[in-house]
Each structure stands twice: as structure tokens, then as C-alpha cells.
Short mmCIF file of C-alpha atoms in Angstrom, two decimals:
data_model
loop_
_atom_site.label_atom_id
_atom_site.label_comp_id
_atom_site.label_asym_id
_atom_site.label_seq_id
_atom_site.Cartn_x
_atom_site.Cartn_y
_atom_site.Cartn_z
CA MET A 164 28.47 36.55 -24.23
CA THR A 165 25.03 36.94 -25.91
CA PRO A 166 24.65 38.30 -29.44
CA ARG A 167 23.18 41.53 -28.09
CA ARG A 168 26.16 42.26 -25.87
CA THR A 169 28.51 41.43 -28.74
CA LEU A 170 26.80 44.00 -31.03
CA LEU A 171 26.98 46.61 -28.30
CA ALA A 172 30.65 46.03 -27.74
CA LEU A 173 31.39 46.25 -31.51
CA ALA A 174 29.44 49.56 -31.65
CA ALA A 175 31.42 50.97 -28.70
CA ALA A 176 34.70 49.82 -30.21
CA ALA A 177 33.82 51.57 -33.49
CA VAL A 178 33.10 54.86 -31.72
CA VAL A 179 36.33 54.71 -29.83
CA ALA A 180 38.29 53.98 -33.02
CA LEU A 181 36.60 56.86 -34.84
CA ILE A 182 37.51 59.31 -32.00
CA GLY A 183 41.11 58.05 -31.99
CA GLY A 184 41.38 58.47 -35.74
CA PHE A 185 40.18 62.09 -35.66
CA ALA A 186 42.55 62.85 -32.80
CA ALA A 187 45.43 61.29 -34.76
CA LEU A 188 44.63 63.27 -37.89
CA ARG A 189 44.50 66.54 -36.02
CA SER A 190 47.90 65.97 -34.53
CA MET A 191 49.57 65.11 -37.92
CA PRO A 192 51.67 67.91 -39.67
CA VAL A 193 49.94 69.46 -42.67
CA THR A 194 51.74 70.31 -45.96
CA GLY A 195 51.28 73.30 -48.12
CA SER A 196 48.60 71.62 -50.21
CA GLY A 197 46.45 71.03 -47.15
CA ALA A 198 47.00 67.21 -47.09
CA PRO A 199 48.58 65.47 -44.15
CA ALA A 200 52.22 64.44 -44.51
CA ARG A 201 52.68 60.77 -45.26
CA SER A 202 56.18 60.36 -44.04
CA GLU A 203 57.47 56.95 -43.21
CA ALA A 204 58.55 58.02 -39.72
CA ALA A 205 55.10 59.44 -38.79
CA ARG A 206 53.43 56.28 -40.08
CA LYS A 207 55.59 54.09 -37.88
CA ILE A 208 55.04 56.30 -34.76
CA TRP A 209 51.36 56.34 -35.40
CA SER A 210 50.96 52.63 -36.11
CA GLY A 211 53.00 51.59 -33.10
CA ALA A 212 51.26 53.81 -30.57
CA LEU A 213 48.42 51.39 -30.05
CA PRO A 214 48.23 47.64 -29.48
CA THR A 215 48.49 45.57 -32.62
CA GLY A 216 45.62 43.24 -31.50
CA MET A 217 42.95 45.82 -32.44
CA ARG A 218 44.45 47.47 -35.48
CA VAL A 219 42.28 47.89 -38.50
CA ALA A 220 43.56 48.81 -41.94
CA MET A 221 41.57 51.80 -43.24
CA ARG A 222 41.58 53.81 -46.39
CA ILE A 223 40.44 57.37 -45.84
CA GLN A 224 39.64 59.56 -48.86
CA PRO A 225 40.72 63.23 -48.82
CA GLY A 226 37.88 65.58 -47.93
CA ALA A 227 35.72 62.84 -46.67
CA PHE A 228 35.47 64.35 -43.17
CA PRO A 229 34.00 67.78 -42.31
CA PRO A 230 35.72 70.02 -39.86
CA VAL A 231 36.12 68.13 -36.63
CA PRO A 232 33.80 69.43 -33.83
CA PRO A 233 34.83 69.35 -30.25
CA PRO A 234 35.00 65.74 -28.89
CA ALA A 235 32.06 66.34 -26.55
CA THR A 236 29.64 67.03 -29.44
CA MET A 237 31.29 64.70 -32.00
CA ILE A 238 28.96 62.54 -34.13
CA ALA A 239 30.72 59.51 -35.56
CA PRO A 240 30.08 58.72 -39.27
CA PRO A 241 29.81 55.19 -40.38
CA LEU A 242 32.98 53.17 -40.27
CA LEU A 243 33.77 50.53 -42.83
CA LEU A 244 35.91 47.61 -41.57
CA ASP A 245 37.72 45.26 -43.96
CA ALA A 246 36.75 41.67 -43.79
CA ALA A 247 40.35 40.57 -43.96
CA PRO A 248 42.09 39.38 -40.86
CA LEU A 249 43.78 41.98 -38.59
CA ALA A 250 47.31 42.93 -39.81
CA SER A 251 50.32 43.58 -37.72
CA SER A 252 52.23 46.96 -37.78
CA ALA A 253 54.88 45.65 -40.19
CA GLU A 254 52.24 44.48 -42.66
CA VAL A 255 50.40 47.83 -42.52
CA ALA A 256 53.65 49.69 -43.19
CA ALA A 257 54.43 47.54 -46.21
CA LEU A 258 51.16 48.34 -47.91
CA PRO A 259 51.42 50.41 -51.12
CA PRO A 260 50.24 53.99 -50.93
CA ALA A 261 46.85 54.82 -52.45
CA ALA A 262 46.68 57.11 -55.39
CA ASP A 263 44.30 59.55 -54.04
CA GLY A 264 43.82 58.82 -50.36
CA VAL A 265 45.52 58.71 -47.01
CA GLU A 266 46.67 55.44 -45.77
CA GLY A 267 47.02 54.61 -42.07
CA SER A 268 46.12 52.14 -39.36
CA VAL A 269 43.88 52.57 -36.31
CA SER A 270 44.38 50.44 -33.22
CA ILE A 271 41.48 49.97 -30.77
CA PRO A 272 42.50 48.84 -27.28
CA PRO A 273 40.15 46.25 -25.81
CA GLU A 274 38.18 47.47 -22.80
CA PRO A 275 38.34 45.36 -19.62
CA PRO A 276 35.05 43.56 -19.07
CA THR A 277 32.93 44.77 -16.19
CA ALA A 278 31.29 42.63 -13.58
CA ALA A 279 27.94 42.86 -15.45
CA GLU A 280 29.58 41.88 -18.79
CA LYS A 281 31.46 38.84 -17.55
CA ALA A 282 30.91 35.85 -19.79
CA THR A 283 28.18 33.44 -18.73
CA PRO A 284 29.26 29.78 -18.93
CA LEU A 285 27.64 28.06 -21.86
CA PRO A 286 25.64 24.83 -21.48
CA PRO A 287 27.42 21.62 -22.43
CA LEU A 288 27.43 20.77 -26.06
CA ARG A 289 25.24 17.97 -27.36
CA PRO A 290 26.97 14.91 -28.80
CA ALA A 291 27.71 15.25 -32.48
CA ASP A 292 25.88 12.00 -33.29
CA LEU A 293 22.79 12.67 -31.14
CA ALA A 294 20.70 13.91 -34.02
CA GLU A 295 21.72 10.99 -36.22
CA LEU A 296 20.76 8.53 -33.41
CA ALA A 297 17.37 10.26 -32.95
CA ILE A 298 16.66 9.98 -36.68
CA ARG A 299 17.55 6.33 -36.73
CA PHE A 300 15.41 5.60 -33.73
CA ALA A 301 12.39 7.56 -35.11
CA GLU A 302 12.68 5.74 -38.46
CA SER A 303 12.95 2.27 -36.85
CA ALA A 304 10.02 3.00 -34.51
CA ALA A 305 7.74 4.42 -37.21
CA ALA A 306 8.50 1.96 -40.01
CA THR A 307 6.38 -1.22 -40.20
CA PRO A 308 7.61 -4.47 -41.80
CA GLU A 309 5.52 -3.79 -44.89
CA GLN A 310 6.91 -0.31 -45.31
CA THR A 311 10.43 -1.58 -44.88
CA GLN A 312 9.97 -4.22 -47.58
CA ALA A 313 8.35 -1.70 -49.91
CA GLU A 314 11.09 0.90 -49.50
CA THR A 315 13.72 -1.75 -50.02
CA ALA A 316 12.07 -2.85 -53.38
CA ALA A 317 11.64 0.70 -54.44
CA SER A 318 15.28 1.58 -53.85
CA ALA A 319 16.36 -1.45 -55.87
CA THR A 320 14.29 -0.47 -58.89
CA ASN A 321 14.58 3.37 -58.41
CA ALA A 322 10.83 3.59 -58.16
CA SER A 323 8.49 4.62 -55.46
CA PRO A 324 6.31 1.99 -53.71
CA ALA A 325 2.71 1.72 -54.69
CA GLY A 326 0.35 4.19 -53.00
CA PRO A 327 0.98 7.47 -51.26
CA ARG A 328 4.17 7.52 -49.27
CA GLN A 329 4.51 9.28 -45.97
CA PRO A 330 7.55 11.49 -45.53
CA SER A 331 10.35 9.68 -43.55
CA ALA A 332 11.49 10.73 -40.12
CA ARG A 333 14.82 12.00 -41.55
CA ALA A 334 13.02 14.25 -44.07
CA THR A 335 10.74 15.63 -41.44
CA LEU A 336 13.67 16.34 -39.09
CA GLU A 337 15.75 17.98 -41.82
CA ALA A 338 12.81 20.12 -43.00
CA THR A 339 12.33 21.55 -39.51
CA PRO A 340 13.84 25.08 -39.31
CA THR A 341 16.80 25.27 -37.01
CA GLY A 342 16.66 27.55 -34.02
CA PRO A 343 16.86 27.61 -30.29
CA ALA A 344 16.20 24.11 -28.89
CA GLU A 345 12.71 23.97 -27.35
CA PRO A 346 11.90 21.55 -24.56
CA ALA A 347 10.62 18.27 -25.99
CA HIS A 348 7.27 16.84 -25.03
CA SER A 349 7.47 14.23 -22.26
CA THR A 350 6.89 11.23 -24.53
CA GLN A 351 7.81 7.95 -22.87
CA VAL A 352 9.79 5.82 -25.19
CA ALA A 353 10.19 2.71 -23.07
CA ARG A 354 8.96 1.66 -19.63
CA ALA A 355 10.55 -0.92 -17.36
CA VAL A 356 8.43 -3.92 -16.54
CA GLU A 357 7.13 -3.71 -12.98
CA PRO A 358 7.57 -6.85 -10.83
CA THR A 359 4.46 -8.87 -10.06
CA LEU A 360 3.53 -8.85 -6.39
CA ARG A 361 2.45 -12.19 -5.00
CA PRO A 362 1.00 -12.98 -1.59
CA ALA A 363 3.32 -14.51 0.90
CA PRO A 364 2.67 -18.08 1.90
CA ASP A 365 1.10 -18.80 5.28
CA GLU A 366 4.32 -20.31 6.59
CA ALA A 367 6.01 -16.92 6.36
CA PHE A 368 3.86 -15.54 9.22
CA GLN A 369 3.72 -18.39 11.74
CA GLN A 370 5.77 -21.47 12.66
CA GLU A 371 2.93 -23.99 12.44
CA THR A 372 0.02 -24.10 10.09
CA PRO A 373 -3.21 -24.00 12.21
CA ILE A 374 -5.55 -26.92 11.98
CA ARG A 375 -8.39 -26.02 9.66
CA TYR A 376 -11.83 -27.35 10.39
CA GLY A 377 -14.71 -27.75 7.96
CA MET A 378 -18.36 -28.63 7.96
CA GLY A 379 -18.89 -32.23 8.90
CA ASP A 380 -16.24 -32.47 11.71
CA GLN A 381 -17.42 -33.89 15.05
CA VAL A 382 -18.82 -31.29 17.38
CA PHE A 383 -18.86 -30.81 21.13
CA VAL A 384 -20.53 -27.86 22.97
CA ARG A 385 -19.96 -26.38 26.42
CA ILE A 386 -21.96 -23.51 28.09
CA PHE A 387 -20.88 -21.46 31.08
CA LYS A 388 -23.76 -19.46 32.58
CA GLN A 389 -21.94 -17.10 34.89
CA GLU A 390 -19.33 -16.17 32.22
CA GLY A 391 -22.03 -15.97 29.52
CA GLN A 392 -19.99 -18.01 27.03
CA LEU A 393 -20.65 -20.92 24.61
CA GLU A 394 -17.62 -22.93 23.45
CA LEU A 395 -17.70 -24.77 20.10
CA TRP A 396 -15.24 -27.65 19.96
CA LEU A 397 -14.48 -29.53 16.67
CA ARG A 398 -12.56 -32.73 16.00
CA LYS A 399 -11.31 -34.40 12.86
CA SER A 400 -10.98 -38.16 12.68
CA ASN A 401 -8.29 -39.75 14.86
CA SER A 402 -7.53 -36.50 16.81
CA ARG A 403 -8.63 -34.75 19.88
CA PHE A 404 -11.19 -32.07 20.23
CA SER A 405 -9.88 -28.54 19.68
CA LEU A 406 -11.61 -25.23 20.65
CA TYR A 407 -12.87 -23.64 17.43
CA LYS A 408 -14.49 -20.51 18.79
CA THR A 409 -16.06 -18.98 21.96
CA TYR A 410 -19.36 -17.14 21.40
CA PRO A 411 -20.91 -14.63 23.75
CA ILE A 412 -24.35 -15.48 25.15
CA CYS A 413 -26.78 -12.61 24.91
CA LYS A 414 -29.11 -13.70 27.70
CA TRP A 415 -30.02 -16.57 29.91
CA SER A 416 -32.80 -16.68 32.48
CA GLY A 417 -32.90 -17.12 36.25
CA ARG A 418 -29.99 -17.43 38.60
CA LEU A 419 -27.21 -20.03 39.09
CA GLY A 420 -28.55 -23.49 39.77
CA PRO A 421 -30.45 -26.09 37.75
CA LYS A 422 -33.95 -25.86 36.27
CA LEU A 423 -36.42 -27.69 38.62
CA LYS A 424 -39.90 -27.17 37.13
CA GLU A 425 -41.82 -25.68 34.30
CA ALA A 426 -42.18 -21.84 34.34
CA ASP A 427 -39.54 -21.26 36.95
CA TYR A 428 -37.61 -19.17 34.38
CA GLN A 429 -34.44 -21.10 35.19
CA SER A 430 -31.95 -22.39 32.68
CA PRO A 431 -30.85 -26.07 33.15
CA GLU A 432 -27.48 -27.32 34.24
CA GLY A 433 -26.05 -30.81 33.55
CA PHE A 434 -25.14 -33.18 30.67
CA TYR A 435 -27.30 -33.25 27.56
CA SER A 436 -27.22 -34.57 23.99
CA VAL A 437 -28.57 -33.23 20.77
CA SER A 438 -29.86 -35.45 17.94
CA ALA A 439 -31.10 -34.56 14.47
CA LYS A 440 -34.78 -34.53 15.82
CA GLN A 441 -33.87 -31.65 18.09
CA LEU A 442 -32.91 -29.27 15.29
CA HIS A 443 -35.32 -26.40 14.45
CA PRO A 444 -34.18 -24.60 11.37
CA ASN A 445 -37.46 -22.61 11.10
CA SER A 446 -37.66 -21.43 14.64
CA ASN A 447 -39.31 -18.14 15.56
CA TYR A 448 -35.90 -17.18 16.94
CA HIS A 449 -34.03 -17.54 13.63
CA ARG A 450 -32.18 -20.87 14.14
CA ALA A 451 -32.57 -23.13 17.15
CA PHE A 452 -31.86 -26.62 18.53
CA ASN A 453 -33.32 -28.19 21.68
CA VAL A 454 -30.83 -28.93 24.49
CA GLY A 455 -32.70 -32.05 25.49
CA TYR A 456 -34.17 -30.98 28.85
CA PRO A 457 -35.39 -32.91 30.71
CA ASN A 458 -32.83 -35.67 30.31
CA ALA A 459 -32.81 -38.97 32.12
CA PHE A 460 -31.21 -37.52 35.21
CA ASP A 461 -33.90 -34.70 35.40
CA ARG A 462 -36.73 -37.14 35.00
CA GLN A 463 -35.33 -39.42 37.73
CA ASN A 464 -35.30 -36.47 40.06
CA GLY A 465 -38.82 -35.19 39.27
CA ARG A 466 -37.90 -32.09 37.27
CA THR A 467 -40.45 -30.89 34.74
CA GLY A 468 -40.72 -28.46 31.86
CA GLY A 469 -39.37 -28.46 28.36
CA LEU A 470 -38.67 -26.53 25.18
CA VAL A 471 -35.25 -25.24 26.37
CA MET A 472 -33.41 -24.05 23.24
CA VAL A 473 -30.17 -22.51 22.11
CA HIS A 474 -31.51 -20.00 19.54
CA GLY A 475 -30.99 -16.56 18.07
CA ALA A 476 -32.75 -13.21 18.32
CA CYS A 477 -30.98 -12.34 21.59
CA LYS A 478 -34.16 -12.98 23.67
CA SER A 479 -34.54 -15.59 26.40
CA VAL A 480 -37.17 -16.96 28.72
CA GLY A 481 -35.36 -19.96 30.20
CA CYS A 482 -33.30 -20.49 26.96
CA PHE A 483 -29.82 -19.61 25.90
CA ALA A 484 -30.12 -16.74 23.45
CA MET A 485 -27.36 -16.05 20.96
CA THR A 486 -26.96 -13.40 18.29
CA ASP A 487 -28.28 -14.30 14.86
CA ARG A 488 -24.81 -14.33 13.42
CA GLY A 489 -23.54 -16.59 16.23
CA ILE A 490 -26.37 -19.09 16.01
CA GLU A 491 -26.00 -19.24 12.18
CA GLU A 492 -22.47 -20.59 12.53
CA ILE A 493 -23.14 -22.83 15.54
CA TYR A 494 -26.25 -24.39 14.04
CA ALA A 495 -24.44 -24.97 10.67
CA PHE A 496 -21.64 -26.93 12.42
CA VAL A 497 -24.06 -28.99 14.54
CA GLU A 498 -26.27 -29.83 11.56
CA ALA A 499 -23.29 -30.71 9.31
CA ALA A 500 -21.84 -33.04 12.03
CA LEU A 501 -25.14 -34.90 12.39
CA ARG A 502 -25.52 -35.21 8.58
CA ALA A 503 -21.92 -36.49 8.35
CA GLY A 504 -22.61 -39.43 10.69
CA GLN A 505 -22.27 -38.16 14.22
CA LYS A 506 -25.20 -39.66 16.13
CA GLU A 507 -25.41 -37.07 18.89
CA VAL A 508 -23.78 -33.91 19.83
CA GLN A 509 -22.85 -33.73 23.49
CA LEU A 510 -23.91 -30.47 25.25
CA HIS A 511 -22.50 -29.77 28.79
CA ILE A 512 -24.03 -26.88 30.73
CA PHE A 513 -22.23 -25.59 33.86
CA PRO A 514 -23.06 -22.81 36.25
CA PHE A 515 -19.44 -21.50 35.87
CA ARG A 516 -16.02 -22.83 35.06
CA MET A 517 -15.69 -25.62 37.57
CA THR A 518 -12.45 -24.74 39.40
CA GLU A 519 -11.96 -25.27 43.14
CA GLN A 520 -11.76 -21.51 43.74
CA ALA A 521 -15.00 -20.83 41.89
CA LEU A 522 -16.75 -23.64 43.58
CA ALA A 523 -15.62 -22.48 47.07
CA ARG A 524 -16.56 -18.92 46.28
CA GLU A 525 -20.15 -19.76 45.34
CA THR A 526 -20.82 -22.40 47.94
CA GLY A 527 -18.84 -21.02 50.90
CA GLY A 528 -16.36 -23.87 51.04
CA GLY A 529 -12.58 -23.79 51.64
CA TRP A 530 -11.27 -20.93 53.75
CA LEU A 531 -14.72 -19.31 53.77
CA ALA A 532 -16.11 -22.30 55.73
CA PHE A 533 -13.14 -21.93 58.19
CA VAL A 534 -14.10 -18.38 58.99
CA GLY A 535 -17.77 -19.33 59.22
CA ALA A 536 -18.92 -17.61 56.03
CA SER A 537 -21.58 -19.49 54.04
CA GLY A 538 -21.92 -19.19 50.24
CA LYS A 539 -25.01 -17.94 48.49
CA TYR A 540 -25.49 -21.30 46.74
CA GLU A 541 -24.44 -23.61 49.49
CA HIS A 542 -27.36 -25.96 48.94
CA TRP A 543 -26.07 -26.81 45.46
CA THR A 544 -22.56 -27.87 46.71
CA GLY A 545 -23.16 -31.66 46.19
CA PHE A 546 -24.79 -31.26 42.78
CA TRP A 547 -22.03 -28.92 41.52
CA LYS A 548 -19.25 -31.25 42.78
CA ASN A 549 -20.85 -34.01 40.73
CA LEU A 550 -20.78 -31.80 37.70
CA LYS A 551 -17.18 -31.01 38.34
CA GLU A 552 -16.26 -34.68 37.96
CA GLY A 553 -17.41 -34.65 34.27
CA TYR A 554 -15.74 -31.22 33.77
CA ASP A 555 -12.39 -32.44 35.10
CA LEU A 556 -12.43 -35.61 32.89
CA PHE A 557 -12.73 -33.52 29.72
CA GLU A 558 -10.01 -31.09 30.92
CA GLN A 559 -7.69 -34.04 31.59
CA THR A 560 -8.35 -36.27 28.48
CA GLY A 561 -9.83 -33.88 25.89
CA GLU A 562 -12.58 -36.44 25.36
CA PRO A 563 -16.19 -35.60 26.42
CA PRO A 564 -17.14 -38.29 28.96
CA VAL A 565 -20.26 -40.47 28.43
CA ALA A 566 -22.69 -39.49 31.24
CA PHE A 567 -25.13 -41.82 32.97
CA ALA A 568 -28.13 -40.92 35.14
CA CYS A 569 -27.81 -42.89 38.35
CA GLY A 570 -30.64 -41.49 40.49
CA ASP A 571 -29.25 -38.70 42.63
CA HIS A 572 -25.97 -38.38 40.70
CA TYR A 573 -24.23 -38.64 37.35
CA ALA A 574 -21.77 -41.46 36.60
CA PHE A 575 -19.16 -41.24 33.87
CA GLY A 576 -17.70 -43.93 31.60
CA ALA A 577 -19.88 -46.83 32.81
CA GLY A 578 -22.66 -47.39 35.33
CA ASP A 579 -24.57 -50.15 36.93
CA THR A 580 -27.70 -51.66 35.52
CA SER A 581 -29.83 -49.06 37.35
CA CYS A 582 -28.05 -46.12 35.46
CA LYS A 583 -29.30 -44.88 32.19
CA ARG A 584 -27.09 -43.28 29.54
CA ILE A 585 -27.78 -39.61 28.71
CA ALA A 586 -28.96 -39.61 25.08
CA GLY A 587 -30.85 -37.39 22.68
CA TRP A 588 -34.30 -38.06 21.47
#
């Protein structure tokens, strides 16, 4: 129960007690002198009429009360309660009579609490030693080693340490006026150390660590015109070539088929080699290297023209145009390989991926020949089948074959004295 409700209950109890006292006085017999009779029997009856738990010993002076008005308009005078503990009916009866007053006892029955006045459960009590713990913690947190030593010396000699001394945490806490507890500020006393996050190793995401290539590895390049792709293959020492990346070709000129003469706007097909002399780092098309057209085979067959490049700027008139970002990476690997000791970088240019199905589709061979359908590029059937020989050798062995120009065809691995090896400049 709150203090306010307690005061209201006490005031109500006082009013009820006063009304009961007046009613009891009016019902008592009056003597000839006008004073109520103080017989032992009347006192016992009066004192036992009410519960003993709410009896209050009172001393009432004669003539202290004016004539009692009707209960409806009664105004209660102040009631003085003894500070002594409540007495039982036997104890009240044993009290000596006052010389000039009327002695009696008034019992106030407790009123049953209503639904609105039911006691509210109190919050749990704080531990008795919580304040002491807080004081110790504050003193230990605020005190420095120098202050601790100075206070120890001062207590030993009953003297204050030199210099102004700040009030201790205990003194500050004790000087604070007590009252309703206010919510403390959210001051963090200690914080847990967060774990350090570290990147997972590469082995946690894949079973095998991929082969990593760097600048200076041996390089091999393949170009497929119809698919518009350039493959960059790299090889470390004592290993096979592995595909590093496939780059899209922005543009190449002409149609399928080899370049035959200058200004025919065709892109060449065949086996070529790139040497250090064929690099053009300051090309008008960002970076560039010459593919080596015409090679020995082209010259033996009367093909003319030149300046066929793999370059950037995504523009082509008989060349293979790449994006600037793509040619940056391709050129860097080719240059690094040549600087690291590779004499030439082989460059194989095919009209498409040389499978039997693709060859039959473009030349009209296979089941198309059986039904009498001729391909669009039937006149290049023999030339492309010769290119397919070198394509199949690399697919089978993983090693670019050494090509030789032998008049009307290419030979691979070795050739007779009339054949000439395809080489760079």
C-alpha cells in the first residue's frame, strides 16, 4: 500500500472511532452529578463489544465535548492516539482511574479492503551488500596507484597527503541524499572482447587449388572466326598448356575462308608465329601485335597483303579487333613470354572449331552430300581438312604442333627438304 492510501485509511479509522465513542457515551447511564457512571460492569461490557485488535486507550476529560449533534452532521474533533502498543481488554480494565477524567477504551474494527485498495506487490529487495560492493568498485576504479600509495602513507601518519585531495567514492555516495531510486545512466563498466574474424583459406572452398599463372609463362593463342573467340593458353615449365581465358573478338573482316590478296578485306586462316619484332606497343589501336601474315605457306601459294594485327579499339579492316581491356592482358602475357625466353608464340587461326559436324555443315559433306546438298564453302573443303589435322593434334596431345609449309598443304612434326617451318620474323 502506498503512503497516501495509508494516511487515508488512518483518517477514516479515526473518524469511525470518534463516531463510535460518541455513540457509546450517549448510551452510558448518567449519575446525578452529570458524569457518566464508571462501573466495572459497564467498562467490561463496553471494552468487550469491539475487537481487541483495534482498541485504543483514551483519556477523555469531562466537558471536553460539546453537545453531540446528529450523526449525519457530526464534525469530528482531533483524536489523540497514544504511541504505546495496542492493549488488550484485560490490560485496559486494570488501568488506574484518572482523577478528573473518564477512562475507557475504543475499538475500531478493520474495514475489509476493496478491489481498488488491494495491496500491490512490492519490487524485490536489493541485496544488503549491493551498496557496499558498488562503493568498493567505484573506489578501486577511480583510485590510481599514486593515490593509493599516498592515502596509505597518510593513514599511517594520520596526515593528509600533499596537495588537494578529491573526495572518495564512499564519501560522495554517503553524502548523496536518500530517496526513491532513479534509473542509473547506461555507463558500460566492462565489454567483452570480440573475436577477430579471419578469412578462410582457399582449401575451404574447393578440393584442389587451381594452377596459378604469372607473367613469363609460355603462351599459345588460338582464334576461331565464326565463334568470335580468342583463347589464351599458358604453360609453366614441365607441364602441359592450360586454358587461361577466352576473350570475345569485337570484329573481324570478310567471310569464312583464308585471305588471298591485299585489300580483299579478308582475315587470314592457318598457322602463324609471333616474335618480338612483331610487337607494336604504340599502335594507333592501343596495343597490337602482327600475326605474321603472309607466312611461308601463304607465299608459296601466291597470297599477298600484310599488316594483319590483333589489336584493340574494337575496329577492324582485315584484322582481329579486341577490346582495349582484353588486348591489354593478351599483349602483356605475349610480351612477358617473349622476354622470359620463349622464342616465338604460336598463333593458330581457324574458321570455326574444327569438328566433323561443323566441317560437314559448312562444306556440304557427310549426310548433306548424300542428299545432294552442297555447302556454302565447298571449295575450301581440302584446305580446312588440312587445318583440322593440326587442330586434332593439339586436342589430343595438348602440345601445339610445329607446322611446315609444303607447297599446297601444311605438314606437322616434320617435313621433307622442300618444306619450310612456319616461323616468325
